[in-house]
CSV table of C-alpha atoms in Angstrom, one decimal:
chain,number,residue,atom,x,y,z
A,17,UNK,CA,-8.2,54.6,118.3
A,18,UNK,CA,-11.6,53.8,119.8
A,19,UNK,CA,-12.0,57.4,121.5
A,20,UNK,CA,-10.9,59.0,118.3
A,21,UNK,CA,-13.3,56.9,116.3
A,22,UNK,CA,-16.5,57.8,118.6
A,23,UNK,CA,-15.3,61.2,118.8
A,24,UNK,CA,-15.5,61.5,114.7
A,25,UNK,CA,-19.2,59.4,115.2
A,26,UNK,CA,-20.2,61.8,117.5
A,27,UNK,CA,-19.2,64.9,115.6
A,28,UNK,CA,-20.9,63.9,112.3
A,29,UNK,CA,-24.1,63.3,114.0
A,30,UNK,CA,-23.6,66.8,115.6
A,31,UNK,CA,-23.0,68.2,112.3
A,32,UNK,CA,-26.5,66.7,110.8
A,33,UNK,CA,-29.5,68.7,111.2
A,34,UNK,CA,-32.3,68.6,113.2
A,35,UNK,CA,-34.5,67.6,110.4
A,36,UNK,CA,-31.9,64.3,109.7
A,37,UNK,CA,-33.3,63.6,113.7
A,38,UNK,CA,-37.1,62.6,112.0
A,39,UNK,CA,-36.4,59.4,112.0
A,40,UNK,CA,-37.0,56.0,113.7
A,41,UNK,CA,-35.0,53.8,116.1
A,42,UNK,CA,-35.6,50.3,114.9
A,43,UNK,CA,-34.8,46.9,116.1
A,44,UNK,CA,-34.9,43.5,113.9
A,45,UNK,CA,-35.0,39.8,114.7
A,46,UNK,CA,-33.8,37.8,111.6
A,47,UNK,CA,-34.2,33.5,111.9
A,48,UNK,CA,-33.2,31.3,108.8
A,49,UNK,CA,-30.3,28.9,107.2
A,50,UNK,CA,-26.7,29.7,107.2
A,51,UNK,CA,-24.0,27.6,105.1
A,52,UNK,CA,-21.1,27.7,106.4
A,53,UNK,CA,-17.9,27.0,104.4
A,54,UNK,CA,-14.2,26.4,105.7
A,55,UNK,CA,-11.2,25.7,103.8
A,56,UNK,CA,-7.4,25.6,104.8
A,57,UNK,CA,-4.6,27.4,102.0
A,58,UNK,CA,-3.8,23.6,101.9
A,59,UNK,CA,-7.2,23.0,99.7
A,60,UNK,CA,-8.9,20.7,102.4
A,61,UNK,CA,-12.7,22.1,102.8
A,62,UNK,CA,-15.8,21.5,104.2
A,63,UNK,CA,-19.1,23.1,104.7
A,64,UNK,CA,-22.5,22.9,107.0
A,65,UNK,CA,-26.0,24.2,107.4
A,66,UNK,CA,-27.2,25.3,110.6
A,67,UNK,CA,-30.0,27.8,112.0
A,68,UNK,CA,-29.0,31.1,112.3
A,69,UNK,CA,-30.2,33.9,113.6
A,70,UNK,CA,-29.7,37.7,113.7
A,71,UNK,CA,-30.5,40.8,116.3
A,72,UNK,CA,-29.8,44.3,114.5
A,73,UNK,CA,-31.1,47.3,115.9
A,74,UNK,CA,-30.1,51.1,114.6
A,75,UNK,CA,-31.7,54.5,113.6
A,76,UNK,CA,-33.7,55.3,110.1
A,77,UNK,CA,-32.7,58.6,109.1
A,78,UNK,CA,-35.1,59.2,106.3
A,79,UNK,CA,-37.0,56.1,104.8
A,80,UNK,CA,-34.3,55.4,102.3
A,81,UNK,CA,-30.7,55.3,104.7
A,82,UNK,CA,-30.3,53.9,108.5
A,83,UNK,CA,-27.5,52.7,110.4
A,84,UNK,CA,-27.2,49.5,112.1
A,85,UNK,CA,-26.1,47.5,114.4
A,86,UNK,CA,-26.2,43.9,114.7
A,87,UNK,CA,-25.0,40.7,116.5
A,88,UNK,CA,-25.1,37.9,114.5
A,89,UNK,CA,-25.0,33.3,115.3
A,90,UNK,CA,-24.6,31.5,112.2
A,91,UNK,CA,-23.8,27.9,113.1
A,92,UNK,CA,-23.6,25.7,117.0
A,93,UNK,CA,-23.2,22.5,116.4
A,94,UNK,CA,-21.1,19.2,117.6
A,95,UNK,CA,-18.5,18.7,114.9
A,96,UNK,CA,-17.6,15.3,116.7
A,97,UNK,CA,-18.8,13.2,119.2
A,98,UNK,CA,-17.5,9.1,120.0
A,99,UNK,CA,-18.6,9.5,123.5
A,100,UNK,CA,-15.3,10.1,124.6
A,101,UNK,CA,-13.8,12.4,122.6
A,102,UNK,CA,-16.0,15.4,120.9
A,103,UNK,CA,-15.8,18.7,119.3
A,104,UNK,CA,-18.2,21.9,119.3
A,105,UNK,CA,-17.4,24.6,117.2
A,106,UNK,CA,-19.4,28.5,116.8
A,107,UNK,CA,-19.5,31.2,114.5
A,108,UNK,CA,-20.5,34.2,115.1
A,109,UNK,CA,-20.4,38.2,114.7
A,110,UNK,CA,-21.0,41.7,115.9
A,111,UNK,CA,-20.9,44.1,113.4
A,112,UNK,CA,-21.6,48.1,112.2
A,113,UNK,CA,-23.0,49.0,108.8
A,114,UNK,CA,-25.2,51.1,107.3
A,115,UNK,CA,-29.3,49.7,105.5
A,116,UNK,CA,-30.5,52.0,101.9
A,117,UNK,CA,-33.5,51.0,101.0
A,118,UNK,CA,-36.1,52.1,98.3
A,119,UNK,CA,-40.3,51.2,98.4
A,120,UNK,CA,-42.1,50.7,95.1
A,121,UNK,CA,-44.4,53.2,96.2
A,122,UNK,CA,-43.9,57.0,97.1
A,123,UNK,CA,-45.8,56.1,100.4
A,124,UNK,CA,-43.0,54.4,101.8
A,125,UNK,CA,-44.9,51.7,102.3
A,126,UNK,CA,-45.6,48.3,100.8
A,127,UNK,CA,-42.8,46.2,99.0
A,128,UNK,CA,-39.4,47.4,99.0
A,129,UNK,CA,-35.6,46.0,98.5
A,130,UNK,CA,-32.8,47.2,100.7
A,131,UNK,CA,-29.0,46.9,100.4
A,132,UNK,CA,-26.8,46.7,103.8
A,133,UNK,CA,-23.2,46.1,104.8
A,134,UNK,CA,-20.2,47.0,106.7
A,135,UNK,CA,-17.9,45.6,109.2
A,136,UNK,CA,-18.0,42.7,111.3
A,137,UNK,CA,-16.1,40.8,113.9
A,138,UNK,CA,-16.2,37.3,113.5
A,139,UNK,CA,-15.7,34.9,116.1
A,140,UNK,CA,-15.0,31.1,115.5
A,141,UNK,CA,-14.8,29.1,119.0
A,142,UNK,CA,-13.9,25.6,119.0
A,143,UNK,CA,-14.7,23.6,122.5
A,144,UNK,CA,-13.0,20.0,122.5
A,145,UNK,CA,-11.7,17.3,124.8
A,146,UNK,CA,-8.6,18.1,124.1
A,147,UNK,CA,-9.2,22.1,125.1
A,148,UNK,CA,-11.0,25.4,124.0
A,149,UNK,CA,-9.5,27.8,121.5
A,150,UNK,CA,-11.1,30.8,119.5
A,151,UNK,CA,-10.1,33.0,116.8
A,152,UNK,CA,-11.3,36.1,115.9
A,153,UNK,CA,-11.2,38.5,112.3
A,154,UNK,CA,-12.8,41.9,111.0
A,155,UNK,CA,-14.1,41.8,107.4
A,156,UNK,CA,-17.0,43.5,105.3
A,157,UNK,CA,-20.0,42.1,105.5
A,158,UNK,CA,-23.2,42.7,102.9
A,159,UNK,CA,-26.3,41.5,102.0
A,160,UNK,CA,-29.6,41.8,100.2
A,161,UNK,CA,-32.8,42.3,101.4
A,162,UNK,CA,-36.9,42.3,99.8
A,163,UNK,CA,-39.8,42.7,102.1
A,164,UNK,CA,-43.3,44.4,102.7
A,165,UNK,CA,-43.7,47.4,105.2
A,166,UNK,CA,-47.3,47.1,106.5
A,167,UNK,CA,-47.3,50.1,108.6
A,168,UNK,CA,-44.8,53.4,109.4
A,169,UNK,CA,-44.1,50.8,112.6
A,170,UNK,CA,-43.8,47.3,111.0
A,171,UNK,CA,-42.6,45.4,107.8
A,172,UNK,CA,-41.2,42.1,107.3
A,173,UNK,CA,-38.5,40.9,104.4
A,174,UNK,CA,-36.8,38.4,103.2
A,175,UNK,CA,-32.9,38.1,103.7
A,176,UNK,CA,-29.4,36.8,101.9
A,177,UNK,CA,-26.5,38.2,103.8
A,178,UNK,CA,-22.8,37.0,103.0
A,179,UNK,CA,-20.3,37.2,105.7
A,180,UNK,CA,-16.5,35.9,105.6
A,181,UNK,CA,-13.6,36.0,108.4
A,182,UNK,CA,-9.6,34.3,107.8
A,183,UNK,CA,-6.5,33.5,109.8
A,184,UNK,CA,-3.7,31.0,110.2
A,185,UNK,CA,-4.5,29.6,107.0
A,186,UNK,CA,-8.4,29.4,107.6
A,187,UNK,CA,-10.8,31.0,105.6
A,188,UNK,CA,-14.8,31.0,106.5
A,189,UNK,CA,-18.0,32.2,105.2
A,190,UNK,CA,-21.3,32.0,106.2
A,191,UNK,CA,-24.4,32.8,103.5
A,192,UNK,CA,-27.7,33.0,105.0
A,193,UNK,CA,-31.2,33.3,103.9
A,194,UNK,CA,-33.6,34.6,106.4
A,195,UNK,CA,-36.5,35.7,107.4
A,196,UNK,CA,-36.8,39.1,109.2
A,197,UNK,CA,-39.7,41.3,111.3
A,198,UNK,CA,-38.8,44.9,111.7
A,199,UNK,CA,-40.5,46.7,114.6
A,200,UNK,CA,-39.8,50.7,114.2
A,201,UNK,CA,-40.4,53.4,117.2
């Protein structure tokens, strides 16, 4: 399925042309606050804040639609800890998606907002004294962007991306607000 999948990729971009190929490669650092929320089908829940942070990197078609790339780490933490016994648990992503966005000025530069989302692999690992496990689940992913582009190269913005993942009865999500720097090339 993966070689039919790259094979499709590979023939739409082959299909675009050469004027779609105008556009920039970017890559994009993202630092904030992620919540992350767990409950079990049996109603127990809980929730937590760590510092997250986001790589993305993809291709700007035109300044209004790119795709993207991105690897995602929304919460590391110790979930317990007596000194003999302990807990560490992870969340994180890779994911694929696509980024419209519109300026307030016909320039293309200076404020904009952007929309983005996709798919993403989520990946919750739990490390404990009493052994390692990790589980893994694909779900769309999407989020909401506003910013400033100070150059054709450079903006920054500020992010709210929403990101879920389930199994065995567990459900997660992760919402985080960040801050992002965009450098374009």
């Amino acid at each position: 399925m993966k070689k039919s999948l790259m094979l499709a990729c590979a023939l739409a971009l082959s299909v675009l042309s050469a004027s779609a190929f105008a556009g920039d490669g970017f890559v994009r650092a993202e630092v904030g606050q992620s919540k992350v929320k767990g409950s079990l089908d049996g109603g127990d829940s809980a929730h937590d804040d760590d510092t997250a942070y986001s790589l993305r990197g993809g291709y700007w078609f035109n300044s209004n639609f790119a795709v993207e790339g991105n690897y995602s780490r929304f919460y590391d933490q110790t979930l317990y800890n007596d000194g003999v016994d302990y807990a560490k648990g992870k969340l994180s992503s890779i994911g694929l998606g696509v980024v419209v966005k519109e300026h307030a000025t016909p320039t293309d530069l200076g404020f904009f907002v952007q929309l983005r989302g996709g798919i993403a692999r989520g990946k919750l690992s739990v490390n404990s004294s009493l052994g390692n496990g990790s589980a893994t689940s694909t779900k769309p992913y999407y989020g909401i962007g506003a910013g400033y582009d100070f150059s054709k190269t450079f903006g920054v913005s500020l992010n709210y991306d929403h990101n879920q993942g389930s199994g065995d009865g567990l459900r997660i999500s992760a919402n985080t607000l960040s801050l992002g720097l965009e450098a374009r090339f």
